[in-house]
Amino acid sequence: MNASVVEDGAIAPKAAQKSGAGADRLFELVSAGAAWFVLLLLAATALSMAWGGRLAFQTFGWHFITGREWDVVGAKFGAFVPIYGTLVTSAIALIIAVPVSIGIALFLTDIAPRWTRAPIAIAIELLAAIPSIIYGMWGLFVFAPFMAAHVEPWLNTHLGSWPVIGNLFQGPPIGIGMLTAGIVLGIMVIPFIASVAREVFSAVPPSLKESAVALGSTRWEILSRVTLPYTRSAVIGAVFLGLGRALGETMAVTFVLGNAHDLSPSLLMPSNSIAAAIANEFTEADTELYRSSLIALGFLLFVVTFIVLTIAKLMLLRLNRQLGRTH
């Protein structure tokens, strides 16, 4: 009888161990399947757009990327102007959004009174929930007239004659253009970067800040030498998350960019972006080559976004290696 009890007691753990191993194996397969499904979906999306734009690439070759002409009647299409407009407006958005977002995050985590932190944080996060078409309508009917009446004439008068950057601020004050679109994009990107940065700054160990205070550091020294260095990898990731948001924005840019296939060094002049060109012209594409060119634009936007995010990942890996050597 004792032998049977021992045998039963020995069998039970073995059965439980086999059951646990089976559950672990099933979880591993499901997780791997989900990860591979995302990669396959990404590859399928890229291949489908490349296949849809094959006629444009076959017809124009590399000239489709470098060409500046977009002539629907003459069936001549070049993507350089939309690519240029996309990159310039996104760069303006980051120049505006990054310092403002980091300042907001630092204020909410280390400077603002505790009773004001939650309401301000909620208000900032609600900005991310506003539809992009609302930003576009506000930009067209409110912000663009303000730019045309006050900002652009001042820029043209005071900066337009400068030797190096003067060409960036020359042009008629019409309100819509790359500068206006970049500012609107920056306002849209701020909530994304600020929210991520605030969460990251809140995760800094209090012991690090307390140690800095014990050594006599001021608040500025704590923020610049403790908080930002400790979280810079995550902050860079948040910045590139905002950049990805800016690169793919459609409706807001469509309202305020001007939608003109003209290449100009001036930020005050209208231009075009990849997403805006697709949104404006896809329903009007009445020929196979026209439709293929717009799909090829979508593929190029996918490639540009992929390259930007890859660069961000490489920067983060390099930064992590440098931090590993340092510490």
Tab-separated table of C-alpha atoms in Angstrom, residues 143-157 169-177 179-180 266-270:
chain	number	residue	atom	x	y	z
A	143	PHE	CA	-3.923	79.697	-38.363
A	144	ALA	CA	-3.200	80.277	-42.077
A	145	PRO	CA	-4.808	83.767	-42.103
A	146	PHE	CA	-2.836	84.619	-38.947
A	147	MET	CA	0.381	83.488	-40.641
A	148	ALA	CA	-0.433	85.510	-43.762
A	149	ALA	CA	-1.288	88.672	-41.837
A	150	HIS	CA	1.378	88.720	-39.132
A	151	VAL	CA	4.107	86.071	-39.262
A	152	GLU	CA	5.064	85.670	-42.917
A	153	PRO	CA	5.338	89.416	-43.712
A	154	TRP	CA	7.643	89.819	-40.713
A	155	LEU	CA	9.761	86.840	-41.779
A	156	ASN	CA	9.970	88.124	-45.338
A	157	THR	CA	10.955	91.622	-44.215
A	169	PHE	CA	11.671	83.079	-45.988
A	170	GLN	CA	11.053	84.791	-49.307
A	171	GLY	CA	7.696	84.685	-51.012
A	172	PRO	CA	4.184	86.094	-50.969
A	173	PRO	CA	2.422	85.922	-47.580
A	174	ILE	CA	-0.409	83.620	-48.599
A	175	GLY	CA	-0.576	81.729	-45.318
A	176	ILE	CA	-0.478	78.182	-46.657
A	177	GLY	CA	2.811	76.477	-47.367
A	179	LEU	CA	6.075	76.423	-42.825
A	180	THR	CA	2.396	76.486	-41.880
A	266	SER	CA	11.115	78.985	-49.663
A	267	LEU	CA	9.198	77.619	-46.694
A	268	LEU	CA	6.441	80.146	-47.365
A	269	MET	CA	5.524	78.639	-50.727
A	270	PRO	CA	2.959	75.878	-51.256
